[in-house]
PDB file of C-alpha atoms in Angstrom:
ATOM      1  CA  MET A 187       0.000   0.000   0.000  1.00 37.00           C
ATOM      2  CA  GLY A 188       1.488   3.374  -0.903  1.00 42.00           C
ATOM      3  CA  VAL A 189       0.743   7.022  -0.481  1.00 46.00           C
ATOM      4  CA  ASN A 190       1.322   9.677  -3.110  1.00 44.00           C
ATOM      5  CA  ASN A 191       2.010  12.871  -1.149  1.00 45.00           C
ATOM      6  CA  ARG A 192       4.385  15.493  -2.499  1.00 45.00           C
ATOM      7  CA  ASP A 193       4.347  17.525   0.726  1.00 49.00           C
ATOM      8  CA  PHE A 194       6.788  15.322   2.637  1.00 51.00           C
ATOM      9  CA  VAL A 195       9.119  17.092   5.025  1.00 59.00           C
ATOM     10  CA  ALA A 196      12.747  15.964   5.135  1.00 59.00           C
ATOM     11  CA  ASP A 197      14.332  14.994   8.454  1.00 62.00           C
ATOM     12  CA  GLY A 198      17.409  16.721   9.895  1.00 68.00           C
ATOM     13  CA  ASN A 199      19.666  14.702   7.587  1.00 66.00           C
ATOM     14  CA  GLY A 200      17.756  15.731   4.456  1.00 61.00           C
ATOM     15  CA  ASN A 201      16.174  12.284   4.023  1.00 60.00           C
ATOM     16  CA  PHE A 202      12.545  12.037   3.038  1.00 54.00           C
ATOM     17  CA  PRO A 203      10.367   9.359   4.684  1.00 54.00           C
ATOM     18  CA  THR A 204       9.165   6.312   2.855  1.00 55.00           C
ATOM     19  CA  ALA A 205       5.559   6.529   1.720  1.00 56.00           C
ATOM     20  CA  SER A 206       4.240   3.128   2.690  1.00 68.00           C
ATOM     21  CA  PHE A 207       2.620   1.843   5.851  1.00 75.00           C
ATOM     22  CA  GLN A 208       4.307  -0.906   7.875  1.00 80.00           C
ATOM     23  CA  ILE A 209       1.811  -3.577   8.899  1.00 85.00           C
ATOM     24  CA  LEU A 210       3.351  -5.895  11.481  1.00 87.00           C
ATOM     25  CA  THR A 211       1.489  -9.068  12.398  1.00 90.00           C
ATOM     26  CA  ALA A 212       2.701 -11.812  14.700  1.00 92.00           C
ATOM     27  CA  HIS A 213       1.220 -14.865  16.376  1.00 94.00           C
ATOM     28  CA  TYR A 214       2.294 -16.109  19.802  1.00 94.00           C
ATOM     29  CA  ALA A 215       1.324 -19.787  19.942  1.00 91.00           C
ATOM     30  CA  THR A 216       2.924 -20.518  23.321  1.00 93.00           C
ATOM     31  CA  GLN A 217       0.629 -20.292  26.336  1.00 95.00           C
ATOM     32  CA  VAL A 218       1.167 -17.243  28.536  1.00 96.00           C
ATOM     33  CA  PRO A 219       1.276 -18.842  31.996  1.00 96.00           C
ATOM     34  CA  ALA A 220      -0.460 -17.556  35.112  1.00 96.00           C
ATOM     35  CA  SER A 221       1.046 -14.875  37.359  1.00 96.00           C
ATOM     36  CA  GLN A 222       3.090 -13.034  34.718  1.00 96.00           C
ATOM     37  CA  THR A 223       3.869  -9.314  34.774  1.00 94.00           C
ATOM     38  CA  ASP A 224       4.903  -7.610  31.527  1.00 94.00           C
ATOM     39  CA  LEU A 225       6.113 -10.842  29.936  1.00 95.00           C
ATOM     40  CA  GLU A 226       7.594  -9.917  26.540  1.00 95.00           C
ATOM     41  CA  ILE A 227       5.857 -12.162  24.024  1.00 96.00           C
ATOM     42  CA  MET A 228       6.758 -10.357  20.789  1.00 94.00           C
ATOM     43  CA  SER A 229       9.336  -7.880  19.609  1.00 94.00           C
ATOM     44  CA  PHE A 230       9.555  -5.866  16.386  1.00 91.00           C
ATOM     45  CA  ARG A 231      12.427  -3.700  15.140  1.00 91.00           C
ATOM     46  CA  LEU A 232      11.083  -0.764  13.133  1.00 89.00           C
ATOM     47  CA  PRO A 233      12.896   0.116   9.910  1.00 86.00           C
ATOM     48  CA  ASP A 234      15.394   2.895  10.493  1.00 85.00           C
ATOM     49  CA  GLU A 235      14.955   4.795   7.224  1.00 80.00           C
ATOM     50  CA  SER A 236      12.394   7.094   8.890  1.00 82.00           C
ATOM     51  CA  ASP A 237      10.548   7.741  12.118  1.00 88.00           C
ATOM     52  CA  TRP A 238       7.136   6.122  12.629  1.00 89.00           C
ATOM     53  CA  GLN A 239       3.713   6.811  14.080  1.00 90.00           C
ATOM     54  CA  LEU A 240       1.441   4.089  15.461  1.00 91.00           C
ATOM     55  CA  VAL A 241      -1.843   4.164  13.525  1.00 88.00           C
ATOM     56  CA  SER A 242      -3.634   1.190  15.071  1.00 90.00           C
ATOM     57  CA  ALA A 243      -3.030  -1.785  17.339  1.00 93.00           C
ATOM     58  CA  HIS A 244      -5.296  -4.824  17.623  1.00 95.00           C
ATOM     59  CA  ALA A 245      -5.054  -8.228  19.260  1.00 96.00           C
ATOM     60  CA  TRP A 246      -6.986 -11.462  19.019  1.00 96.00           C
ATOM     61  CA  LEU A 247      -7.027 -14.166  21.679  1.00 95.00           C
ATOM     62  CA  LYS A 248      -7.928 -17.797  20.972  1.00 95.00           C
ATOM     63  CA  THR A 249      -8.637 -19.003  24.523  1.00 94.00           C
ATOM     64  CA  LEU A 250      -8.578 -17.623  28.036  1.00 94.00           C
ATOM     65  CA  GLY A 251      -8.136 -19.854  31.055  1.00 94.00           C
ATOM     66  CA  GLY A 252      -9.399 -18.346  34.303  1.00 91.00           C
ATOM     67  CA  SER A 253     -10.965 -14.994  35.017  1.00 86.00           C
ATOM     68  CA  ASN A 254      -8.281 -12.929  36.743  1.00 91.00           C
ATOM     69  CA  ALA A 255      -6.294 -10.103  35.127  1.00 90.00           C
ATOM     70  CA  HIS A 256      -5.211 -10.754  31.535  1.00 94.00           C
ATOM     71  CA  THR A 257      -3.891  -7.778  29.616  1.00 95.00           C
ATOM     72  CA  LEU A 258      -1.671  -6.839  26.687  1.00 95.00           C
ATOM     73  CA  ASN A 259       0.428  -3.711  26.303  1.00 95.00           C
ATOM     74  CA  ILE A 260       2.866  -2.182  23.815  1.00 94.00           C
ATOM     75  CA  GLN A 261       6.245  -0.798  24.812  1.00 93.00           C
ATOM     76  CA  ASP A 262       8.825   1.300  22.992  1.00 91.00           C
ATOM     77  CA  ASP A 263      12.279   0.163  24.108  1.00 85.00           C
ATOM     78  CA  GLY A 264      10.808  -0.903  27.478  1.00 86.00           C
ATOM     79  CA  THR A 265       8.516   2.096  28.111  1.00 89.00           C
ATOM     80  CA  ASP A 266       4.725   1.650  28.028  1.00 90.00           C
ATOM     81  CA  VAL A 267       3.098   3.561  25.163  1.00 90.00           C
ATOM     82  CA  CYS A 268      -0.410   2.119  25.462  1.00 91.00           C
ATOM     83  CA  THR A 269      -2.885   1.269  28.181  1.00 89.00           C
ATOM     84  CA  ASP A 270      -3.054  -2.276  29.558  1.00 93.00           C
ATOM     85  CA  THR A 271      -5.895  -3.779  27.521  1.00 95.00           C
ATOM     86  CA  ALA A 272      -7.939  -6.802  28.584  1.00 95.00           C
ATOM     87  CA  LEU A 273      -8.511  -9.300  25.777  1.00 94.00           C
ATOM     88  CA  VAL A 274     -11.700 -11.237  25.072  1.00 93.00           C
ATOM     89  CA  ALA A 275     -11.383 -14.825  23.878  1.00 94.00           C
ATOM     90  CA  GLY A 276     -12.472 -15.246  20.268  1.00 94.00           C
ATOM     91  CA  ALA A 277     -12.715 -11.526  19.564  1.00 93.00           C
ATOM     92  CA  GLN A 278     -10.510  -8.839  18.102  1.00 95.00           C
ATOM     93  CA  THR A 279      -9.734  -6.121  20.644  1.00 95.00           C
ATOM     94  CA  GLU A 280      -8.200  -2.716  20.030  1.00 94.00           C
ATOM     95  CA  ILE A 281      -5.149  -2.066  22.193  1.00 92.00           C
ATOM     96  CA  ALA A 282      -5.986   1.322  23.629  1.00 85.00           C
ATOM     97  CA  HIS A 283      -3.602   4.173  22.880  1.00 83.00           C
ATOM     98  CA  THR A 284      -3.914   7.909  22.739  1.00 75.00           C
ATOM     99  CA  ALA A 285      -2.783   9.322  19.421  1.00 67.00           C
ATOM    100  CA  PRO A 286      -0.242  10.138  18.305  1.00 75.00           C
ATOM    101  CA  LYS A 287       2.376   7.636  19.444  1.00 87.00           C
ATOM    102  CA  ARG A 288       5.633   8.251  17.624  1.00 89.00           C
ATOM    103  CA  PHE A 289       8.677   6.014  17.415  1.00 90.00           C
ATOM    104  CA  LYS A 290      12.231   6.705  16.306  1.00 89.00           C
ATOM    105  CA  GLY A 291      13.439   4.704  13.334  1.00 88.00           C
ATOM    106  CA  GLY A 292      15.145   1.527  14.527  1.00 89.00           C
ATOM    107  CA  SER A 293      13.167   1.404  17.788  1.00 90.00           C
ATOM    108  CA  GLU A 294      12.317  -1.954  19.297  1.00 92.00           C
ATOM    109  CA  VAL A 295       8.568  -2.326  19.845  1.00 93.00           C
ATOM    110  CA  GLN A 296       7.612  -4.983  22.383  1.00 95.00           C
ATOM    111  CA  VAL A 297       4.240  -6.563  23.087  1.00 96.00           C
ATOM    112  CA  THR A 298       3.905  -7.596  26.731  1.00 96.00           C
ATOM    113  CA  ALA A 299       1.353  -9.806  28.488  1.00 96.00           C
ATOM    114  CA  THR A 300       0.230  -9.745  32.106  1.00 96.00           C
ATOM    115  CA  THR A 301      -1.815 -12.523  33.713  1.00 96.00           C
ATOM    116  CA  GLY A 302      -3.221 -12.915  37.204  1.00 94.00           C
ATOM    117  CA  ALA A 303      -3.059 -15.964  39.432  1.00 93.00           C
ATOM    118  CA  SER A 304      -4.601 -19.046  37.745  1.00 93.00           C
ATOM    119  CA  THR A 305      -5.236 -17.168  34.466  1.00 95.00           C
ATOM    120  CA  THR A 306      -3.641 -18.182  31.155  1.00 96.00           C
ATOM    121  CA  MET A 307      -3.872 -16.892  27.575  1.00 96.00           C
ATOM    122  CA  ASP A 308      -3.454 -19.006  24.423  1.00 96.00           C
ATOM    123  CA  GLY A 309      -3.122 -18.121  20.741  1.00 95.00           C
ATOM    124  CA  ILE A 310      -2.445 -14.381  20.783  1.00 96.00           C
ATOM    125  CA  CYS A 311      -2.303 -12.627  17.413  1.00 96.00           C
ATOM    126  CA  VAL A 312      -1.246  -8.969  17.282  1.00 96.00           C
ATOM    127  CA  THR A 313      -1.398  -6.519  14.361  1.00 95.00           C
ATOM    128  CA  LEU A 314       0.348  -3.139  14.564  1.00 93.00           C
ATOM    129  CA  VAL A 315       0.042  -0.560  11.794  1.00 90.00           C
ATOM    130  CA  PHE A 316       2.660   2.181  11.517  1.00 89.00           C
ATOM    131  CA  ARG A 317       2.993   5.028   9.036  1.00 86.00           C
ATOM    132  CA  PRO A 318       6.038   7.130   8.258  1.00 84.00           C
ATOM    133  CA  TYR A 319       6.438  10.258  10.340  1.00 81.00           C
ATOM    134  CA  PRO A 320       6.470  13.067   9.471  1.00 72.00           C
ATOM    135  CA  LEU A 321       4.078  13.453   6.565  1.00 59.00           C
ATOM    136  CA  GLY A 322       3.899  17.230   6.488  1.00 51.00           C
ATOM    137  CA  GLU A 323       4.118  17.531  10.289  1.00 54.00           C
ATOM    138  CA  GLY A 324       7.469  19.306  10.368  1.00 49.00           C
ATOM    139  CA  GLY A 325       8.491  20.921  13.634  1.00 48.00           C
ATOM    140  CA  GLN A 326       6.919  18.300  15.927  1.00 50.00           C
ATOM    141  CA  ALA A 327       9.235  16.367  18.164  1.00 50.00           C
ATOM    142  CA  VAL A 328       9.433  12.590  18.014  1.00 51.00           C
ATOM    143  CA  SER A 329       9.254  11.010  21.448  1.00 49.00           C
TER     144      SER A 329
END
């Protein structure tokens, strides 16, 4: 998928961002055991040719064992960038985030899982959609 926008703003090095979205999808087939806190289940390295902005984040859960806490979160190099989001078995759930969330090129994006006592999660699928930053938003800092 591409974007045709001639109003790109170059970064400090004079490089213009790429014009295509990055859609990152991963499946975690291993069971997330009970009593975990911020267990890193997935990790993505963003391309370093430009900075990035998170457009959307969704997760799907196959089965849930137990009824205690069971959440997913997204981190940028170890720092939370979204809200802990409870998943529903058999349903796609949006991972809550307040826009915009910006990432430096080359950042490591982690997906973490937290489970309460006697609660497990199986078959987690996560889709993250990023777009190049900036696209005409010159002068805004990237966090």
